[in-house]
Coordinates of C-alpha atoms and ligand atoms in Angstrom, one line a residue:
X1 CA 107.8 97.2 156.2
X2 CA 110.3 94.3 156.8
X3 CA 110.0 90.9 154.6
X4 CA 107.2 88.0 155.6
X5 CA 110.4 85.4 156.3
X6 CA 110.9 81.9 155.7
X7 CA 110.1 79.3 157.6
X8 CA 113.1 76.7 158.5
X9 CA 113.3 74.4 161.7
X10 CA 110.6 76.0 163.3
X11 CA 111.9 79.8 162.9
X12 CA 111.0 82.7 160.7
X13 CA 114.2 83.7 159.2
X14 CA 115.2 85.3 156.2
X15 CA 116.6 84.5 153.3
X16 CA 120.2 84.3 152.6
X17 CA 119.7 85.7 149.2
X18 CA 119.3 89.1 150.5
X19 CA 116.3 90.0 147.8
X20 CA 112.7 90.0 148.2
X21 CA 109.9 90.0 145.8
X22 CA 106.3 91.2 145.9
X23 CA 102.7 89.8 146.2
X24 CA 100.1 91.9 144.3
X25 CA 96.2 92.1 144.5
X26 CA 95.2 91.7 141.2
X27 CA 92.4 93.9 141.7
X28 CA 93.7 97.0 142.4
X29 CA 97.4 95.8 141.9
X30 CA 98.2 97.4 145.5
X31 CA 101.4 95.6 147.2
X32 CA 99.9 92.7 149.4
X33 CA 103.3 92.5 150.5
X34 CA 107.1 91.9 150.4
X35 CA 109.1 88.4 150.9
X36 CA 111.9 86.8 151.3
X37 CA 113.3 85.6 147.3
X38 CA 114.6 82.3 148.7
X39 CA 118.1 80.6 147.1
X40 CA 119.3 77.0 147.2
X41 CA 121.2 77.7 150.1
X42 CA 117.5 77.9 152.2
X43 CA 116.3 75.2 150.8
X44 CA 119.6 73.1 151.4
X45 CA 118.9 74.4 155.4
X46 CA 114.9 73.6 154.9
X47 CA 115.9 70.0 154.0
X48 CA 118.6 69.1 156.6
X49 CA 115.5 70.3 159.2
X50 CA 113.2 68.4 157.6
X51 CA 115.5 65.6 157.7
X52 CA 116.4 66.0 161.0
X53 CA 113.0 66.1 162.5
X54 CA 112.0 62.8 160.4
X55 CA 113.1 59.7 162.6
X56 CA 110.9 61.7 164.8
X57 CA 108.3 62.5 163.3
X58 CA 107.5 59.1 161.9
X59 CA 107.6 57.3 164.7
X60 CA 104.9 59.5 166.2
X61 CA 101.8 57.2 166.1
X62 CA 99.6 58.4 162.4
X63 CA 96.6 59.3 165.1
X64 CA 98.5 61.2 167.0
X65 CA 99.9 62.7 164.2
X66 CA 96.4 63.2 162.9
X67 CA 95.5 65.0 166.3
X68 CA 97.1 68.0 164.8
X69 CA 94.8 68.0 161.4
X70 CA 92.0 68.0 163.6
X71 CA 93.6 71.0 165.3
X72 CA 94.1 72.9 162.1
X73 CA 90.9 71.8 160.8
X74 CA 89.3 73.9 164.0
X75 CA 91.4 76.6 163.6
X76 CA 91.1 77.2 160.0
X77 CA 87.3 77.3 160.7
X78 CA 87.9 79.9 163.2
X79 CA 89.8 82.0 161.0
X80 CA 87.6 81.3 157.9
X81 CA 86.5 84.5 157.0
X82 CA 89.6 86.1 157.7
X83 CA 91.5 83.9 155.6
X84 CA 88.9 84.2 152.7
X85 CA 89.3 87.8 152.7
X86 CA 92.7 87.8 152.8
X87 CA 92.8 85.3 149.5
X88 CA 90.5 87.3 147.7
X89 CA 93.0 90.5 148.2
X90 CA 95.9 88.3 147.2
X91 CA 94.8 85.6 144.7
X92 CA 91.3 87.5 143.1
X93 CA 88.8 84.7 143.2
X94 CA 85.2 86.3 144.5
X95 CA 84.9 86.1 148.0
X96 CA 82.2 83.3 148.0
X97 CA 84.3 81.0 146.3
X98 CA 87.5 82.2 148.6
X99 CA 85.2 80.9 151.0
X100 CA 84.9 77.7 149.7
X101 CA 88.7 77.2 149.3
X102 CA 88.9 77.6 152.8
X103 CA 86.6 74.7 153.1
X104 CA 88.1 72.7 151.2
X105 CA 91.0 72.9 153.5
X106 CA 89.1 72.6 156.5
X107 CA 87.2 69.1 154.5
X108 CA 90.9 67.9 153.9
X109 CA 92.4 68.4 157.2
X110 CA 89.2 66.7 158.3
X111 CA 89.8 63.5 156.0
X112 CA 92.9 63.1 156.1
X113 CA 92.8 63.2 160.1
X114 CA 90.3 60.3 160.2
X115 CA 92.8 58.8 158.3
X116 CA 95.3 58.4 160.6
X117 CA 93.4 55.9 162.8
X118 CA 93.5 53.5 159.1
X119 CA 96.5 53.8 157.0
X120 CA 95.2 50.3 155.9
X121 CA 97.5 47.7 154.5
X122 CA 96.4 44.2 153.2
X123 CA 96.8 41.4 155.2
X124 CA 96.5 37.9 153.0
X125 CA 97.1 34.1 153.6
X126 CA 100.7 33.1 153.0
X127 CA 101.0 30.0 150.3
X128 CA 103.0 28.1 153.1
X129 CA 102.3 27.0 156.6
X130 CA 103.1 29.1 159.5
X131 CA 103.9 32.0 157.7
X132 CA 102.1 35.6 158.3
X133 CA 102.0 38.2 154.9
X134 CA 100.8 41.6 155.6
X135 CA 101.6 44.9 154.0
X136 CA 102.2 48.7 156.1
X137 CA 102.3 52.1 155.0
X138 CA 105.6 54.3 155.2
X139 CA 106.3 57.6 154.8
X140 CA 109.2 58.3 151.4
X141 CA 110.9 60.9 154.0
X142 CA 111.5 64.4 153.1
X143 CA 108.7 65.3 150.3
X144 CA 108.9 68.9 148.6
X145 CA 105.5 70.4 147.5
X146 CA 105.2 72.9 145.2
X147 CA 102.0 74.6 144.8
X148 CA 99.9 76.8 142.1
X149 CA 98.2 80.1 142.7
X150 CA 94.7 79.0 142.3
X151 CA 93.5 77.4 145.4
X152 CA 96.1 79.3 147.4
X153 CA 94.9 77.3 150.6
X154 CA 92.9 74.5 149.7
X155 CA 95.9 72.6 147.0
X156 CA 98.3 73.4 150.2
X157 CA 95.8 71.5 152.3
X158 CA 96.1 68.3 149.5
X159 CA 99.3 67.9 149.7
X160 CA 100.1 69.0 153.3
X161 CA 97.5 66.9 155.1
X162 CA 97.6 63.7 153.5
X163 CA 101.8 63.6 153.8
X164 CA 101.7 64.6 157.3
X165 CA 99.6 61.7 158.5
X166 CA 101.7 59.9 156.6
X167 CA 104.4 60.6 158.4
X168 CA 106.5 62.3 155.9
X169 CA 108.4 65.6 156.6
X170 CA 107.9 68.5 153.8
X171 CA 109.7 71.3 152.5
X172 CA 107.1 73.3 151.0
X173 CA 107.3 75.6 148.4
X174 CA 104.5 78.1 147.7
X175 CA 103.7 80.2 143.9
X176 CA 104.9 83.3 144.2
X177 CA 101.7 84.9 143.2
X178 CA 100.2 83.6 146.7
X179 CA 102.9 83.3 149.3
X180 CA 100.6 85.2 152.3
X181 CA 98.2 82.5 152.1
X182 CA 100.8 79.7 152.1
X183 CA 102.6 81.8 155.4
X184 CA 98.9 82.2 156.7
X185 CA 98.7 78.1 156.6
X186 CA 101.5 77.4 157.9
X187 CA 101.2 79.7 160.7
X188 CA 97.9 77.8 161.6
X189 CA 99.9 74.6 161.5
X190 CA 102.3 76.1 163.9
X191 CA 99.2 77.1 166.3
X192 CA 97.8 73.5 166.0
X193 CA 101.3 72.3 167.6
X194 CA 103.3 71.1 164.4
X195 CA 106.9 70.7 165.7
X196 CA 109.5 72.4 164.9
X197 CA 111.2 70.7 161.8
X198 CA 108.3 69.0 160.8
X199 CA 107.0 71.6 157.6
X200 CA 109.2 74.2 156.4
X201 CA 108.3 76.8 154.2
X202 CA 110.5 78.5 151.4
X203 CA 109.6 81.1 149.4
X204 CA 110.8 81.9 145.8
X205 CA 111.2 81.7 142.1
X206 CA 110.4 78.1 140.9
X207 CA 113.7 78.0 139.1
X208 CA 115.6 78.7 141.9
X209 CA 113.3 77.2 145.1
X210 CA 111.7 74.6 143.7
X211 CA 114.6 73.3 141.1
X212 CA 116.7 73.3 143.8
X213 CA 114.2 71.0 145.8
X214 CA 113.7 68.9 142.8
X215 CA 116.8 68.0 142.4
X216 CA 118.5 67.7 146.1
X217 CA 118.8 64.0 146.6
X218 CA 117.3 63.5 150.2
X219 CA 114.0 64.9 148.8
X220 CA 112.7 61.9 148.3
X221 CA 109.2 62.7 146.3
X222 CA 108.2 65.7 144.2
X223 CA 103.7 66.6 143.9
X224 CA 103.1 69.5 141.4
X225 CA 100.3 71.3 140.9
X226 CA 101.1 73.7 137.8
X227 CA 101.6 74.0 133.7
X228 CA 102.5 71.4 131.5
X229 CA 106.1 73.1 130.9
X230 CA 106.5 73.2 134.3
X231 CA 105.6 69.4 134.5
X232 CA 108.0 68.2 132.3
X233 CA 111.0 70.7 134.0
X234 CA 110.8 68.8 136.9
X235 CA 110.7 65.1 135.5
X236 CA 113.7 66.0 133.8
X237 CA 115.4 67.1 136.9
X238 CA 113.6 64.6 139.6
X239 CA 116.2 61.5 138.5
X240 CA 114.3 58.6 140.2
X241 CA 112.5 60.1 143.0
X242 CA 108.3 60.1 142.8
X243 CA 107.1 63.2 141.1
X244 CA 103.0 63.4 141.3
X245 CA 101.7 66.2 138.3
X246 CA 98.7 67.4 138.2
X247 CA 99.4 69.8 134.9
X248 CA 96.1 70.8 133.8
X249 CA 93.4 70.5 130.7
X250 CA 91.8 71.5 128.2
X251 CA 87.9 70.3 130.0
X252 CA 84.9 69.6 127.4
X253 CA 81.0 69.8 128.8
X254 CA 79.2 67.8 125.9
X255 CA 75.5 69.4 125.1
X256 CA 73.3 66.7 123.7
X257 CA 70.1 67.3 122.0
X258 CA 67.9 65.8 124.8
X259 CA 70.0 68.1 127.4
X260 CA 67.7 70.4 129.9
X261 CA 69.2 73.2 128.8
X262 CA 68.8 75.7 131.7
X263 CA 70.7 73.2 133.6
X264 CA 73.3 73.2 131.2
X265 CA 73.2 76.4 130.9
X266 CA 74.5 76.9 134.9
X267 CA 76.8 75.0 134.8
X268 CA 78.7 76.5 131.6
X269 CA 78.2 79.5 133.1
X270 CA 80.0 78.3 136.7
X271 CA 82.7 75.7 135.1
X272 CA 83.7 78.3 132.5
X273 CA 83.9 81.8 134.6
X274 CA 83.8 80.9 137.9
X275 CA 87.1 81.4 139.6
X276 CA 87.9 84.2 136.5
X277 CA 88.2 80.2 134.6
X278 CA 91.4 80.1 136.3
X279 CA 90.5 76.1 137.5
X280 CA 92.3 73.4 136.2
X281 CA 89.3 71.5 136.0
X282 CA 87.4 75.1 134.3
X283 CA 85.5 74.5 131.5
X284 CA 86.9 75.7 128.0
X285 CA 85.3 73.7 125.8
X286 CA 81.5 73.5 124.7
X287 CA 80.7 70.8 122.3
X288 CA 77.1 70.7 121.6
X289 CA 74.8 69.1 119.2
X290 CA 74.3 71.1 116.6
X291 CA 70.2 70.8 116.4
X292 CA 70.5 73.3 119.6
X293 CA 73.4 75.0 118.9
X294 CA 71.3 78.4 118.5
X295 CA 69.1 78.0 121.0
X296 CA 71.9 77.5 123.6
X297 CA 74.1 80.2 122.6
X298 CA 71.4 83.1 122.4
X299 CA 71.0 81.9 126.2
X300 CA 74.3 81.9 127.0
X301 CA 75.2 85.5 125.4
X302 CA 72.5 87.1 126.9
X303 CA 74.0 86.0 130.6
X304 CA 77.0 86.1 130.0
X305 CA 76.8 89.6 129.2
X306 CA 75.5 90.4 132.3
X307 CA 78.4 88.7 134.5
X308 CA 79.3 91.6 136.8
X309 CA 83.2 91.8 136.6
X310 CA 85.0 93.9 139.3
X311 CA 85.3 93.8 143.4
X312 CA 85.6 90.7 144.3
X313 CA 85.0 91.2 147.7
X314 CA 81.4 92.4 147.0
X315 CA 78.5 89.2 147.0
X316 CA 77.2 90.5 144.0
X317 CA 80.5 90.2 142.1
X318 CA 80.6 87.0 139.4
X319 CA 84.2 87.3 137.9
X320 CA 87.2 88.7 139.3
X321 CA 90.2 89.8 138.1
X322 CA 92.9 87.5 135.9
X323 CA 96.1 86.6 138.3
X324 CA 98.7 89.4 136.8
X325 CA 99.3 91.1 134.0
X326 CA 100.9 88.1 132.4
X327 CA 97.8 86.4 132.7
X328 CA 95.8 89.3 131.1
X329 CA 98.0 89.5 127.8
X330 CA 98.2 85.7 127.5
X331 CA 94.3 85.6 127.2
X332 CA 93.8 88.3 125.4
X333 CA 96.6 86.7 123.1
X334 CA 94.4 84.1 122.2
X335 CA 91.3 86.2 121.5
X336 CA 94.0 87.5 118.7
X337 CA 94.5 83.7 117.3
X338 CA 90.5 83.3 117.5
X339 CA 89.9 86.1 115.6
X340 CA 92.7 85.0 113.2
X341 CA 91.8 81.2 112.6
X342 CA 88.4 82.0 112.2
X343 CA 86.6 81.3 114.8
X344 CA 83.2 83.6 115.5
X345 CA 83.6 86.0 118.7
X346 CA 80.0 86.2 120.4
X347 CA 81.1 88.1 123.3
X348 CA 83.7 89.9 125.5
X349 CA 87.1 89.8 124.2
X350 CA 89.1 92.3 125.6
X351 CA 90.3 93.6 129.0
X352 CA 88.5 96.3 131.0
X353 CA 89.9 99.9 131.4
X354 CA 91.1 101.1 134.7
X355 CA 93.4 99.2 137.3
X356 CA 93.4 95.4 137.8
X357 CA 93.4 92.5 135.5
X358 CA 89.9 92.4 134.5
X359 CA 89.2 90.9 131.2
X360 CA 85.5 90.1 129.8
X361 CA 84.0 86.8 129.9
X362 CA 84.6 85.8 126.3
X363 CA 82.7 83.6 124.2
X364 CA 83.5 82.0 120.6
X365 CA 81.6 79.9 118.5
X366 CA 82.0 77.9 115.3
X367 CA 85.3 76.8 116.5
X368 CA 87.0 74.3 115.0
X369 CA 88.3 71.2 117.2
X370 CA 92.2 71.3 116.3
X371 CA 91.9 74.9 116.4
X372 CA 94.9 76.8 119.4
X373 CA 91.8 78.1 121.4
X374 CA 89.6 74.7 121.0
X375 CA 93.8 72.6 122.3
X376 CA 95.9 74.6 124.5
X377 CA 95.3 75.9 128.1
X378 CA 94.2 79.2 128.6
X379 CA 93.5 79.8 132.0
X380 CA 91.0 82.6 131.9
X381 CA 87.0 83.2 131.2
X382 CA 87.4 82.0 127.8
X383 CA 85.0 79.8 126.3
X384 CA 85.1 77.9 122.9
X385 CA 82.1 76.4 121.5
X386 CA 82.2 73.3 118.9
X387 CA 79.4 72.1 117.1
X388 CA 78.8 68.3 117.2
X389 CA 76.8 66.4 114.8
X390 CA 75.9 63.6 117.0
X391 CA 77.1 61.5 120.3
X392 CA 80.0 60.1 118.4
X393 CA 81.3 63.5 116.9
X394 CA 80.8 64.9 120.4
X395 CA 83.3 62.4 122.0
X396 CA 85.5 62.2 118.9
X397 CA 85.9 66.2 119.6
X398 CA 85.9 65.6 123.5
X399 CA 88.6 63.5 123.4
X400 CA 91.0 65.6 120.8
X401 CA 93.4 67.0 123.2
X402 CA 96.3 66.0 124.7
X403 CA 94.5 66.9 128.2
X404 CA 92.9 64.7 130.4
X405 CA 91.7 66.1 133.6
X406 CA 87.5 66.9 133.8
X407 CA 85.0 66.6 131.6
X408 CA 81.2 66.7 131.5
X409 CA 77.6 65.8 129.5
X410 CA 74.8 67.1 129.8
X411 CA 72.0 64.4 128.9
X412 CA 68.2 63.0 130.3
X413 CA 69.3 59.6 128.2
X414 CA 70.7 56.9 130.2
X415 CA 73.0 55.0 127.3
X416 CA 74.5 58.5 126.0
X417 CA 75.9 59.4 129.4
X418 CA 77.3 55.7 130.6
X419 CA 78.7 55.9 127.7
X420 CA 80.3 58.8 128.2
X421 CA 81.2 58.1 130.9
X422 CA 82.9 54.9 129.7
X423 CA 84.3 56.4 126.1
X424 CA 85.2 60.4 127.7
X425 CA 89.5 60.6 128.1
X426 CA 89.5 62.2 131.7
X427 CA 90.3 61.4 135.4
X428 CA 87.1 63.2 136.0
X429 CA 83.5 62.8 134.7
X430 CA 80.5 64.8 135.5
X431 CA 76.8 64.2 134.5
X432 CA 74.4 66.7 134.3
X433 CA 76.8 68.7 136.6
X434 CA 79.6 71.2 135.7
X435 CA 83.1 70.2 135.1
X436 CA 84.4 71.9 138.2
X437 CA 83.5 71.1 142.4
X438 CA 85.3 67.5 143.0
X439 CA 84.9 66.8 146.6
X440 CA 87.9 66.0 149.2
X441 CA 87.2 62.6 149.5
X442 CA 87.4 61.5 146.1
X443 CA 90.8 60.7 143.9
X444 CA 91.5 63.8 141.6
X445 CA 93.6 64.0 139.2
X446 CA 94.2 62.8 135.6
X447 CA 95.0 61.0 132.3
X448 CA 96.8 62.1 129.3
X449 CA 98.9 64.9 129.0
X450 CA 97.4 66.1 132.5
X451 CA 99.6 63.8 134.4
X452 CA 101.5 61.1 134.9
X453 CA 98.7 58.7 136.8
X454 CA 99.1 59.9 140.0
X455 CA 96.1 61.0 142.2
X456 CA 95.4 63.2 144.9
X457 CA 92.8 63.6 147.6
X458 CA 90.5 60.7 148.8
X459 CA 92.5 57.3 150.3
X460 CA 94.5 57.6 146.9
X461 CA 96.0 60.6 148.4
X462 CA 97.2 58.3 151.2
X463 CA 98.9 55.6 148.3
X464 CA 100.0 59.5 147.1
X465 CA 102.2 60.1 150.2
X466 CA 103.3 56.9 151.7
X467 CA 105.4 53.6 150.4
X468 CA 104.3 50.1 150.8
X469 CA 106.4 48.0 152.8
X470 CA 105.6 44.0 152.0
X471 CA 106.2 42.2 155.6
X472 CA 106.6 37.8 156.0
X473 CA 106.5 36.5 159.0
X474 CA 107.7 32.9 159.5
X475 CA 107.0 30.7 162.6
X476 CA 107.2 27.5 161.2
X477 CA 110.9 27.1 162.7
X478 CA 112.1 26.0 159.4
X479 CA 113.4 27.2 156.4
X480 CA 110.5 27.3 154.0
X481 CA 110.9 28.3 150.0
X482 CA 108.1 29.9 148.7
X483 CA 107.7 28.7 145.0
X484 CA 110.3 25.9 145.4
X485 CA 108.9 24.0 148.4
X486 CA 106.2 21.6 147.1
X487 CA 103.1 22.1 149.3
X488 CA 101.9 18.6 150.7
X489 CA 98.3 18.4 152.0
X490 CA 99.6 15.3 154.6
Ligands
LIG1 C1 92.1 73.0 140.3 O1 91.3 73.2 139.3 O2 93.2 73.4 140.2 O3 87.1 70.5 141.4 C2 91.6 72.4 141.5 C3 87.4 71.7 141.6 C4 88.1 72.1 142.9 C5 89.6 71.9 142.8 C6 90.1 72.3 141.5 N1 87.6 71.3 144.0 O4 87.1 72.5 140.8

């Protein structure tokens, strides 16, 4: 079986590296397939086309441009469940939620098409006579995206959509744990009529691919999706071009006293094992008040228990497998430093026998707040739970990361959850929901250590993508000096 290629000026082609790599299922760790291991030398070619195509492609009017994300939107939608499956195979998430991920795309492709009929600037009253002041959008040029695993189509869709209508060309840079999906994509792209030049695809090792995109000088903006390591890699690289991060967190649902607990209940049980907990936004931390700590985690034991981990292509299916093996020993690593620092282990806790990278839902309680498991990112269905002695404690505790991305409470009092809303350190709040399902049209994104205050998604994906340019118009037939010229009402 010959390697799925590159894609560069409108061409598959391979690599000049002459070495491939592998995509896994997780499940069954069967070869999804093989692919070209892409070198700086491909993505030097993949940026002198996307360059080329850009005086071009800019100048195409943004609805016209967005005529195409209205294409792919229809297109992904025919394909839907064919692309689901697929992602499930390659990536593990349950084929409901693979589902969803294609919607998301199909939702972005949708937004960010209507968009290309605003691309709004401001238009204001010069402080002198005659004299226009208005504001456009333009694209930075040549963007490279690099994108995670997780939401192997939809985080594609993010960045993709939003930079096309703004007229930007992209070298695009898939993980390497998801590269069918990310061909699948851009093949659509291709059917909707993308010309050639326009989106080129490299696949490869971050530190060779995407290194060698974040540092070539014509890229002229970075967006990440990925770890915190990761993050800070490529700001030390970047030199002055835009990077937008979106590195992860460490995401708190608070538990008050007052909380309807079924309802809390559901959404623990989505935010924290849903997608295997391989979310960004998943939740990892519970912090509830300790007058129901008992009564909430006898509930949440007893369903938890009953997850049903395995196929993820059958409906009745919760949890699926971990991403690879490396995934698998990191979580079950810090089951080990639980156990260690003390922390109580209610359930799961180690990996399931057989092939794939199935690992229980785990739950532990009476963790302490600057505990490892209760601060760093673990990326798998591992939940910590923190006793809170009241509102205060709770947001003390929900704030004691260095994350900053979701976040959650669960309260029927009005004053505890503005104020949560108001006091919580996160890009994200949720009341009385989970801390995972943000919708297309909204920023996402966040604060602390989870980024560097950029935002994606929403019309702050459009500010993501595109350059202000600050236009005066004079037709006063003079020479007039803002600030210097004293303004005469006669
Ligand atoms: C991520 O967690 O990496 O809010 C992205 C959500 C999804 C996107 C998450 N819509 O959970």
């Amino acid at each position: 079986m010959s390697a799925h290629k590159l894609f560069i000026s409108g061409k598959w082609v391979k690599s000049t590296s002459h070495q491939t790599f592998k995509s896994y299922n997780p499940a069954t760790e069967k070869i999804i397939g093989t692919f070209e291991a892409g070198n700086q030398k491909d993505v030097e070619k993949a940026v002198a086309a996307a360059q080329k195509s850009l005086p071009f492609w800019k100048n195409v009017p943004a609805p016209q441009r967005a005529k195409i994300l209205f294409r792919l939107a229809r297109l992904l939608e025919r394909d839907k469940e064919k692309l689901a499956r697929a992602l499930t195979e390659e990536m593990g998430k349950i084929i409901s939620e693979a589902r969803g991920d294609v919607q998301e795309a199909i939702d972005t492709a949708e937004y960010f098409a209507g968009e290309g009929r605003r691309l709004f600037g401001h238009t204001t009253p010069s402080e002198l006579r005659d004299k226009a002041a208005f504001t456009i959008r333009q694209p930075f040029g040549v963007v490279g995206l690099i994108a995670p695993w997780n939401f192997p189509i939809a985080i594609p869709a993010w960045k993709i959509c939003p930079a096309l209508v703004c007229g930007n060309t992209i070298v695009f840079k898939p993980s390497s744990d998801t590269p069918r999906s990310a061909i699948q994509f851009v093949q659509l792209l291709v059917e909707a009529g993308l010309p050639s030049g326009v989106l080129n695809l490299v696949t490869g090792t971050g530190k060779e691919v995407g290194l060698s995109l974040v540092k070539h000088p014509e890229v002229r903006m970075i967006s990440f999706t990925g770890s915190r390591e990761t993050g800070k890699t490529i700001v030390q690289n970047a030199g002055i071009k835009k990077v937008g991060l979106e590195l992860g967190g460490k995401n708190p649902i608070i538990i008050m006293d007052d909380a309807n607990l079924e309802l809390a209940l559901e959404g623990v049980l989505f935010g924290a094992f849903g997608t295997t907990g391989q979310r960004c936004t998943a939740t990892s931390r519970i912090i509830i008040h300790q007058k129901v700590q008992k009564k909430f985690e006898k509930r949440l034991v007893n369903r938890v228990r009953r997850l049903k981990v395995g196929n993820c292509l059958l409906s009745k299916t919760d949890v699926g497998p971990l991403i690879n093996q490396r995934a698998l020993e990191k979580v079950h690593s810090y089951t080990l430093l639980g156990k260690q620092q003390g922390a109580k282990l209610l359930c799961g806790g180690s990996s399931l026998k057989g092939k794939g990278f199935f690992y229980k839902p785990t739950v532990f309680t009476n963790v302490k707040s600057n505990m490892r498991i209760a601060q760093e990112e673990i990326f798998g269905p591992f939940l910590s739970i923190i006793p809170a002695k009241n509102f205060a404690h709770a947001i003390k505790i929900a704030n004691n990361v260095s994350y900053g991305l979701s976040a959650s409470i669960y309260t029927e009092n009005i004053s505890f959850a503005f104020k949560a809303i108001n006091e919580i350190e996160s890009g994200l709040v949720y009341v009385n929901s989970s801390t995972i399902g943000s919708e297309v049209h909204l920023p996402f994104g966040g604060i602390k250590g989870t980024g560097n205050g950029t935002r994606e998604a929403g019309i702050e994906g459009i500010n993501e993508f595109s350059e202000t340019k600050t236009i005066y118009i004079d037709y006063s037939d003079k020479l007039q000096k803002a600030q210097i010229d004293e303004f005469k009402l006669k």
